[in-house]
XYZ file of N, CA, C and O in Angstrom:
632
model
N -25.123 14.884 12.752
C -24.779 14.488 11.072
C -25.929 14.436 10.277
O -27.398 13.598 10.518
N -26.026 14.668 9.171
C -27.527 14.202 8.173
C -26.717 13.319 7.565
O -26.031 12.757 7.526
N -28.222 13.101 6.974
C -28.010 11.616 6.291
C -27.781 11.820 4.828
O -27.690 12.734 4.504
N -27.426 10.777 4.281
C -27.308 11.155 2.878
C -27.230 11.025 1.742
O -26.674 11.825 1.228
N -29.049 10.964 1.649
C -29.819 11.679 0.867
C -29.708 12.938 1.022
O -30.113 14.034 -0.025
N -30.557 13.523 1.948
C -29.932 15.171 2.769
C -28.867 15.399 1.838
O -28.444 16.430 1.490
N -27.440 14.983 2.209
C -26.262 15.312 1.727
C -26.534 15.608 0.344
O -26.205 16.381 -0.035
N -26.666 14.710 -0.416
C -26.335 14.907 -1.711
C -27.568 15.641 -2.240
O -27.161 16.567 -3.124
N -28.360 16.138 -1.847
C -29.574 16.819 -2.494
C -29.185 18.475 -1.619
O -29.016 18.927 -2.515
N -28.068 18.333 -0.775
C -27.732 19.898 -0.579
C -26.599 20.136 -1.521
O -26.339 21.555 -1.717
N -25.566 19.079 -1.584
C -24.490 19.772 -2.682
C -25.674 19.781 -4.050
O -24.912 20.723 -4.743
N -26.430 18.874 -4.550
C -26.902 18.946 -5.899
C -27.321 20.989 -5.884
O -27.461 21.354 -7.161
N -28.139 21.222 -4.646
C -28.879 22.290 -4.679
C -27.905 23.480 -4.504
O -28.510 24.849 -4.322
N -26.805 23.048 -3.986
C -25.960 24.474 -3.778
C -25.677 25.449 -5.021
O -25.756 25.586 -5.884
N -26.138 26.733 -4.224
C -25.968 28.034 -5.651
C -24.772 27.660 -6.204
O -23.611 27.571 -5.439
N -24.516 27.582 -7.252
C -23.395 28.215 -8.477
C -22.938 26.790 -8.598
O -21.655 26.264 -9.129
N -23.134 25.422 -8.051
C -22.679 24.084 -8.169
C -23.103 23.764 -9.742
O -24.095 23.469 -10.015
N -21.942 23.286 -10.188
C -22.125 22.908 -11.675
C -21.591 21.454 -11.432
O -20.400 21.148 -11.871
N -22.362 20.405 -11.412
C -22.197 19.204 -11.244
C -22.721 18.471 -13.115
O -23.627 18.572 -13.070
N -22.104 17.095 -13.337
C -22.325 17.198 -14.420
C -23.393 15.762 -13.842
O -24.160 15.542 -14.317
N -22.759 15.108 -12.640
C -23.515 14.270 -12.211
C -23.500 13.810 -10.881
O -22.303 14.169 -10.476
N -24.639 13.408 -9.818
C -24.287 12.816 -8.507
C -25.466 11.879 -8.377
O -25.751 11.227 -8.846
N -23.885 10.578 -7.812
C -24.840 9.403 -7.180
C -24.394 8.833 -6.763
O -23.232 9.113 -5.827
N -25.157 7.861 -5.594
C -24.602 6.936 -4.382
C -25.089 5.369 -4.575
O -25.845 5.256 -4.440
N -24.124 4.373 -5.184
C -24.614 3.445 -5.538
C -24.514 2.267 -4.007
O -25.483 1.290 -3.997
N -23.961 2.749 -3.006
C -24.762 2.519 -1.881
C -24.383 3.272 -0.785
O -24.022 4.097 -0.951
N -24.517 2.763 0.496
C -24.383 3.756 1.899
C -23.333 4.114 2.316
O -22.177 3.392 1.738
N -22.964 5.835 2.735
C -21.924 5.978 2.673
C -20.839 6.109 1.423
O -19.669 6.627 1.639
N -21.454 5.905 0.215
C -20.641 5.829 -0.591
C -21.326 6.972 -1.644
O -22.303 7.148 -2.182
N -20.352 7.883 -1.562
C -21.007 9.117 -3.171
C -19.841 9.503 -3.929
O -19.398 9.728 -4.004
N -20.910 9.628 -5.402
C -19.712 9.876 -6.905
C -20.144 10.952 -7.356
O -21.428 11.273 -7.434
N -19.232 12.060 -7.616
C -20.094 13.639 -7.845
C -18.293 13.393 -9.149
O -17.480 13.594 -9.397
N -19.541 13.962 -10.375
C -18.450 14.216 -11.939
C -18.799 15.523 -11.943
O -19.717 16.491 -12.315
N -17.429 16.058 -12.208
C -17.836 17.833 -12.742
C -16.537 17.917 -13.767
O -15.771 17.058 -14.232
N -16.639 19.225 -14.271
C -15.914 19.352 -15.621
C -14.726 19.798 -14.621
O -14.326 20.306 -13.918
N -13.399 19.947 -15.577
C -12.358 20.217 -14.906
C -12.197 21.742 -14.327
O -11.633 22.099 -13.451
N -12.726 22.273 -15.315
C -12.637 24.186 -14.916
C -13.715 24.087 -13.431
O -13.715 25.119 -12.996
N -14.437 23.441 -12.975
C -15.003 23.297 -11.909
C -14.362 22.688 -10.605
O -15.042 22.765 -9.463
N -13.470 21.819 -10.806
C -12.885 20.719 -9.906
C -12.585 21.875 -8.514
O -12.857 21.429 -7.612
N -11.502 22.708 -8.462
C -11.637 23.565 -7.790
C -12.296 24.199 -6.571
O -12.660 23.828 -5.471
N -13.311 24.460 -7.967
C -14.440 25.404 -6.586
C -15.184 24.006 -6.240
O -15.948 24.087 -4.752
N -15.323 23.333 -6.787
C -16.242 21.715 -5.983
C -15.312 21.291 -4.667
O -15.831 20.984 -3.763
N -14.370 20.864 -4.656
C -13.224 20.569 -3.804
C -13.715 21.966 -2.606
O -13.595 21.353 -1.819
N -13.474 23.192 -2.642
C -13.820 24.014 -1.771
C -15.132 23.845 -0.925
O -14.828 23.939 -0.030
N -15.888 23.753 -2.047
C -17.637 23.678 -1.417
C -17.511 22.362 -0.743
O -17.753 22.163 0.651
N -16.931 21.052 -0.615
C -17.032 19.985 -0.433
C -16.609 19.754 0.967
O -16.782 19.387 2.254
N -15.339 20.480 1.004
C -14.444 20.499 2.314
C -15.063 22.014 3.389
O -15.355 21.318 4.013
N -15.405 23.005 2.587
C -15.665 24.160 3.398
C -17.257 23.937 4.133
O -17.332 24.320 5.718
N -18.076 23.816 3.114
C -19.728 23.366 3.435
C -19.680 21.970 3.687
O -21.364 21.989 4.836
N -19.048 20.878 3.865
C -19.792 19.767 3.924
C -18.658 18.752 4.567
O -19.089 17.443 5.094
N -17.835 18.911 4.638
C -16.654 18.414 6.058
C -15.872 17.380 4.932
O -14.944 16.799 5.679
N -15.557 17.432 3.934
C -15.064 16.638 3.294
C -13.145 17.314 3.419
O -12.858 17.687 2.166
N -12.967 17.413 4.497
C -11.157 17.782 4.426
C -10.104 16.679 4.253
O -9.443 17.021 4.323
N -10.176 15.392 3.855
C -9.355 14.623 4.297
C -9.216 13.829 2.864
O -10.403 13.440 2.032
N -8.183 13.593 1.684
C -8.102 13.279 0.524
C -7.543 12.012 1.192
O -6.289 11.975 1.511
N -8.202 11.092 0.644
C -7.686 9.517 1.253
C -7.169 8.828 -0.122
O -5.833 8.264 0.286
N -6.568 9.659 -1.145
C -5.798 9.174 -2.120
C -6.952 9.468 -3.439
O -7.787 10.281 -3.610
N -5.646 10.461 -4.505
C -6.035 10.545 -5.794
C -5.682 9.372 -6.838
O -4.601 8.879 -6.719
N -6.490 8.757 -7.542
C -5.833 7.914 -8.174
C -6.248 8.259 -9.696
O -7.190 9.342 -10.052
N -5.639 7.735 -11.088
C -6.185 7.715 -12.256
C -6.562 6.903 -13.363
O -6.312 5.127 -12.597
N -7.367 7.085 -14.552
C -7.803 5.618 -15.091
C -7.607 6.019 -16.580
O -8.101 7.210 -17.272
N -7.097 5.355 -17.369
C -6.687 5.516 -18.692
C -7.645 5.346 -19.440
O -7.753 3.747 -19.706
N -8.812 5.968 -20.344
C -9.834 5.149 -20.809
C -9.604 5.422 -22.409
O -10.935 5.275 -22.946
N -8.242 5.165 -22.409
C -8.018 5.262 -24.202
C -8.519 7.012 -25.083
O -7.823 7.458 -25.356
N -9.837 7.275 -24.590
C -9.989 8.587 -25.312
C -9.766 9.718 -24.324
O -9.894 10.785 -24.785
N -9.995 9.336 -23.049
C -9.346 10.752 -22.152
C -8.339 9.731 -20.654
O -8.607 9.012 -20.854
N -8.656 11.006 -20.065
C -7.476 10.151 -18.752
C -8.952 10.632 -17.655
O -9.753 11.679 -17.510
N -9.169 10.175 -16.813
C -10.179 9.961 -15.360
C -9.297 10.216 -14.405
O -8.637 9.197 -13.848
N -9.542 11.700 -13.608
C -9.002 11.557 -12.344
C -10.018 11.684 -10.934
O -10.925 11.918 -11.308
N -10.173 10.346 -10.231
C -10.576 10.348 -9.491
C -9.834 10.544 -7.884
O -8.991 10.626 -7.334
N -10.591 11.706 -7.120
C -10.184 12.155 -6.147
C -11.144 11.658 -4.928
O -12.222 12.222 -4.884
N -10.585 11.258 -3.709
C -11.526 10.172 -2.884
C -11.256 10.906 -1.892
O -10.272 11.303 -1.168
N -12.417 11.767 -1.241
C -12.589 12.677 -0.086
C -13.534 11.458 0.862
O -14.285 10.689 0.851
N -12.917 11.975 2.575
C -13.603 11.257 3.455
C -13.973 12.175 4.369
O -13.216 13.280 4.634
N -14.895 12.363 4.992
C -15.585 12.761 5.984
C -16.442 12.101 6.729
O -16.112 10.466 6.946
N -16.749 12.706 8.215
C -17.179 11.500 9.159
C -18.554 10.896 8.539
O -18.899 9.562 9.050
N -19.180 11.244 7.905
C -20.640 10.866 7.596
C -20.484 9.997 6.160
O -21.591 9.712 6.270
N -19.646 10.112 5.192
C -19.493 9.233 3.621
C -18.019 9.735 3.635
O -16.935 10.281 3.800
N -17.927 8.684 2.049
C -17.136 8.546 1.323
C -17.204 9.069 0.122
O -18.301 8.805 -0.330
N -16.714 10.022 -0.773
C -16.929 11.119 -1.866
C -16.088 10.635 -2.535
O -14.705 11.281 -2.423
N -15.949 10.205 -3.875
C -14.815 10.320 -5.077
C -15.536 11.393 -5.912
O -16.385 11.427 -6.630
N -14.614 12.470 -6.264
C -15.128 13.332 -7.188
C -14.455 12.966 -8.556
O -13.223 12.466 -8.907
N -15.285 12.875 -9.734
C -14.475 12.487 -11.220
C -13.979 13.040 -11.619
O -15.410 14.226 -12.065
N -13.014 13.517 -12.340
C -12.695 14.301 -13.575
C -12.091 13.947 -14.827
O -11.156 13.248 -14.688
N -12.778 14.106 -15.908
C -12.142 13.479 -17.123
C -11.340 14.792 -18.410
O -11.970 15.743 -18.104
N -10.415 14.104 -18.359
C -9.556 15.404 -18.686
C -8.973 14.943 -20.307
O -8.917 13.803 -20.313
N -8.530 15.847 -21.540
C -8.531 15.597 -22.693
C -6.945 14.876 -22.668
O -6.146 14.938 -21.720
N -7.079 14.000 -23.215
C -5.889 13.051 -23.631
C -4.677 13.508 -24.136
O -3.601 13.499 -23.989
N -5.079 14.444 -25.101
C -3.943 15.249 -25.883
C -3.688 16.023 -25.586
O -2.434 17.160 -25.871
N -3.986 16.847 -24.327
C -3.828 18.047 -23.340
C -3.924 17.738 -22.104
O -4.756 18.334 -21.407
N -3.122 16.689 -21.786
C -3.499 15.790 -20.321
C -2.977 17.406 -19.019
O -1.969 17.306 -18.972
N -3.817 17.731 -18.693
C -3.748 18.757 -17.134
C -4.541 19.198 -16.842
O -5.915 19.561 -17.256
N -4.356 19.400 -15.846
C -5.963 19.774 -14.033
C -5.015 20.779 -13.204
O -3.734 20.325 -13.179
N -5.565 21.386 -12.463
C -5.455 21.792 -11.368
C -5.148 21.712 -10.488
O -5.684 20.353 -10.399
N -3.599 22.146 -9.496
C -3.586 21.359 -8.473
C -5.207 21.985 -7.372
O -5.329 22.856 -7.187
N -5.012 20.710 -6.397
C -6.264 21.226 -5.496
C -5.227 21.443 -4.096
O -5.703 21.295 -2.732
N -4.126 21.869 -4.413
C -3.459 21.466 -2.747
C -3.768 23.212 -2.264
O -3.261 23.349 -0.914
N -4.173 23.962 -3.117
C -4.650 25.218 -2.638
C -5.703 24.994 -1.387
O -6.322 26.006 -0.497
N -6.548 23.914 -1.636
C -7.665 23.753 -0.604
C -7.378 22.589 -0.112
O -7.111 23.076 1.392
N -6.715 21.357 -0.193
C -6.117 20.800 0.668
C -4.771 19.942 0.546
O -4.283 19.291 -0.719
N -4.098 20.934 1.104
C -2.324 20.685 1.526
C -1.998 19.024 1.214
O -0.841 19.113 0.270
N -2.350 18.324 1.402
C -1.737 16.871 1.345
C -2.396 16.200 0.474
O -1.783 15.231 0.341
N -3.182 16.778 -0.698
C -3.461 16.265 -1.642
C -2.046 16.190 -2.326
O -1.338 15.624 -3.619
N -0.873 16.875 -2.204
C 0.636 16.987 -2.910
C 0.990 15.482 -3.363
O 1.644 15.214 -4.593
N 1.251 14.973 -2.879
C 1.692 13.582 -2.863
C 1.170 12.779 -4.127
O 1.737 11.971 -4.780
N -0.308 12.523 -3.756
C -0.928 11.698 -4.835
C -1.071 12.630 -5.886
O -0.993 11.913 -7.111
N -0.909 13.896 -6.063
C -0.447 14.764 -7.346
C 0.575 14.615 -8.164
O 0.764 14.048 -9.501
N 1.611 14.607 -7.244
C 3.074 14.355 -7.861
C 3.059 12.842 -8.218
O 3.607 12.354 -9.553
N 1.789 11.779 -8.008
C 1.775 10.225 -8.363
C 1.737 10.372 -9.765
O 1.812 9.803 -10.924
N 0.250 10.911 -9.917
C -0.574 11.148 -11.335
C 0.230 11.729 -12.104
O 0.588 11.176 -13.378
N 1.271 12.678 -11.811
C 2.673 13.610 -12.802
C 3.399 11.959 -13.199
O 3.045 12.038 -14.644
N 3.783 11.738 -12.273
C 5.023 10.338 -12.831
C 4.445 9.445 -13.388
O 4.716 8.925 -14.301
N 3.116 8.953 -13.163
C 2.813 7.529 -13.289
C 1.712 7.660 -14.912
O 1.307 6.792 -15.494
N 1.122 8.860 -15.311
C 0.137 9.044 -16.156
C 0.564 10.309 -17.062
O 0.319 10.258 -18.348
N 1.696 10.989 -16.791
C 1.640 12.129 -17.818
C 1.221 13.511 -17.394
O 1.005 14.182 -18.514
N 0.207 13.429 -16.446
C -0.880 14.820 -16.291
C 0.055 15.896 -15.947
O 0.629 15.420 -14.620
N -0.409 16.960 -16.294
C 0.564 17.875 -15.910
C -0.354 18.666 -14.782
O -1.497 19.258 -15.004
N 0.008 18.875 -13.468
C -0.919 19.169 -12.102
C -0.321 20.809 -12.489
O 0.752 21.373 -12.398
N -1.369 21.813 -12.880
C -0.949 23.049 -12.508
C -0.930 23.711 -11.700
O -1.809 23.506 -10.580
N -0.078 24.826 -11.321
C 0.117 25.083 -9.804
C 0.507 23.974 -8.589
O 0.311 24.515 -7.581
N 0.946 23.007 -9.096
C 1.639 22.207 -8.063
C 2.294 22.816 -7.143
O 3.503 23.331 -7.853
N 2.559 22.728 -5.831
C 3.781 23.221 -5.305
C 5.363 22.960 -5.354
O 6.107 23.958 -5.039
N 5.186 21.496 -5.359
C 6.397 21.340 -5.591
C 6.554 19.877 -7.116
O 5.521 18.807 -6.657
N 6.448 19.850 -8.050
C 6.370 19.258 -9.153
C 7.359 18.052 -9.371
O 6.975 17.097 -10.381
N 8.535 17.908 -8.553
C 9.632 17.160 -8.580
C 8.690 15.544 -9.019
O 7.954 15.237 -8.245
N 9.590 14.824 -9.700
C 9.272 13.263 -9.900
C 9.190 12.671 -7.931
O 9.876 12.932 -7.098
N 8.151 12.093 -8.035
C 8.005 11.198 -6.669
C 8.297 9.587 -6.458
O 9.290 9.214 -5.954
N 7.516 8.918 -7.797
C 7.661 7.301 -7.396
C 8.868 6.918 -8.497
O 9.387 6.254 -7.980
N 9.028 7.404 -9.506
C 9.823 7.012 -10.605
C 11.452 7.353 -10.549
O 11.494 8.486 -9.791
N 12.506 6.601 -10.786
C 14.257 6.766 -10.149
C 14.296 7.772 -10.849
O 13.384 8.413 -12.219
N 15.168 9.008 -10.692
C 15.859 9.696 -11.441
C 16.054 9.994 -12.673
O 15.955 11.019 -13.818
N 16.780 8.709 -13.250
C 17.099 8.467 -14.601
C 16.312 7.968 -15.304
O 16.506 7.039 -16.509
N 14.773 8.006 -14.830
C 13.740 7.875 -15.913
C 13.619 7.963 -17.038
O 13.525 9.300 -16.979
N 13.117 7.536 -17.970
C 13.315 8.127 -19.577
C 12.187 8.539 -19.815
O 11.230 8.782 -19.049
N 12.211 10.070 -20.377
C 11.112 11.091 -19.985
C 10.108 10.721 -20.891
O 10.317 9.670 -22.460
N 8.905 11.292 -21.018
C 8.216 10.736 -22.027
C 7.197 9.568 -21.626
O 7.101 8.678 -22.892
N 7.524 8.880 -20.502
C 7.042 7.153 -20.395
C 6.696 7.092 -19.461
O 6.986 7.667 -17.975
N 5.560 6.734 -19.638
C 4.388 7.011 -18.247
C 3.631 5.613 -18.016
O 2.856 5.068 -18.528
N 4.221 4.638 -17.251
C 3.749 3.594 -16.494
C 2.392 2.957 -16.362
O 2.176 1.724 -16.574
N 1.642 3.917 -16.136
C 0.090 3.327 -15.973
C -0.801 3.815 -17.025
O -2.253 3.792 -17.468
N -0.203 4.244 -18.463
C -1.254 4.530 -19.605
C -1.183 3.081 -20.237
O -0.336 2.412 -20.271
N -2.503 3.182 -20.733
C -2.168 1.774 -21.859
C -1.729 1.282 -22.745
O -1.582 0.352 -23.347
N -1.247 2.625 -23.255
C -0.198 2.459 -24.849
C 0.770 2.597 -24.299
O 2.107 2.567 -24.900
N 1.866 2.653 -22.778
C 2.850 2.102 -22.433
C 2.935 0.583 -22.226
O 2.298 -0.503 -22.265
N 4.331 0.306 -22.963
C 4.694 -0.851 -23.315
C 6.497 -1.099 -22.347
O 7.317 -0.002 -22.508
N 6.507 -2.045 -21.475
C 7.991 -1.865 -20.883
C 9.428 -2.651 -21.931
O 8.487 -3.480 -22.179
N 10.134 -2.062 -21.927
C 11.210 -2.255 -23.091
C 12.520 -2.362 -21.594
O 12.615 -1.233 -21.306
N 12.540 -3.483 -21.169
C 13.815 -3.874 -20.044
C 15.131 -3.240 -20.479
O 15.454 -3.367 -21.156
N 16.130 -2.455 -19.576
C 17.160 -2.221 -19.767
C 18.012 -3.132 -20.239
O 17.710 -4.593 -19.789
N 19.250 -2.545 -20.884
C 19.751 -4.148 -21.434
C 20.846 -4.404 -20.308
O 21.065 -3.764 -19.643
N 20.623 -6.063 -19.968
C 21.450 -6.667 -18.945
C 22.937 -6.419 -18.353
O 23.315 -6.775 -20.001
N 23.589 -5.845 -17.682
C 25.143 -5.857 -17.513
C 25.497 -6.723 -16.674
O 25.270 -6.454 -15.663
N 26.486 -7.588 -16.805
C 27.052 -8.292 -16.220
C 28.300 -8.074 -15.522
O 29.224 -7.702 -16.285
N 28.699 -7.640 -14.128
C 29.647 -7.291 -14.058
C 31.095 -8.041 -14.181
O 30.626 -8.954 -14.368
N 31.911 -7.147 -14.614
C 32.925 -8.025 -14.868
C 32.864 -8.807 -16.701
O 34.081 -9.256 -16.514
N 31.815 -8.724 -17.178
C 31.687 -9.125 -18.502
C 32.246 -8.756 -19.168
O 33.048 -7.493 -19.381
N 33.021 -9.032 -20.367
C 33.780 -8.884 -21.435
C 33.030 -7.852 -22.602
O 31.825 -8.470 -22.939
N 33.211 -6.967 -23.178
C 32.789 -6.332 -24.253
C 32.455 -6.894 -25.086
O 33.881 -7.424 -25.927
């Protein structure tokens, strides 16, 4: 198993790799930032060449000016997070399910909670929110405000 410094250098130096940034704030923890158009290529490289085949989760952050999607991957040697910033006005990103099929549940959750369109997702149905959830209402966006439903008491006169 290669050490973390060697792993980072091999990822950085890989032919055709277009990283915005790669860093390691502590032992066995690596962060990689890429442009959305390089996401699939990066995930495939990390899986095929470096053994990052397990998606532990995918999370999102509403940064007001854009959305950041974080793909948390794991291998025997380290935990690695791929960061992708996407346009808030056109929030869409390619599905990584073609590379790592187990990502589908996390991608469906990102769609539900942030309203980010996942292109080519094998099953785009809502996952987390109820079937009657209002359209264009995304609870993890910072501009979301909760409007409680009107309470109805059974048997109450109208």
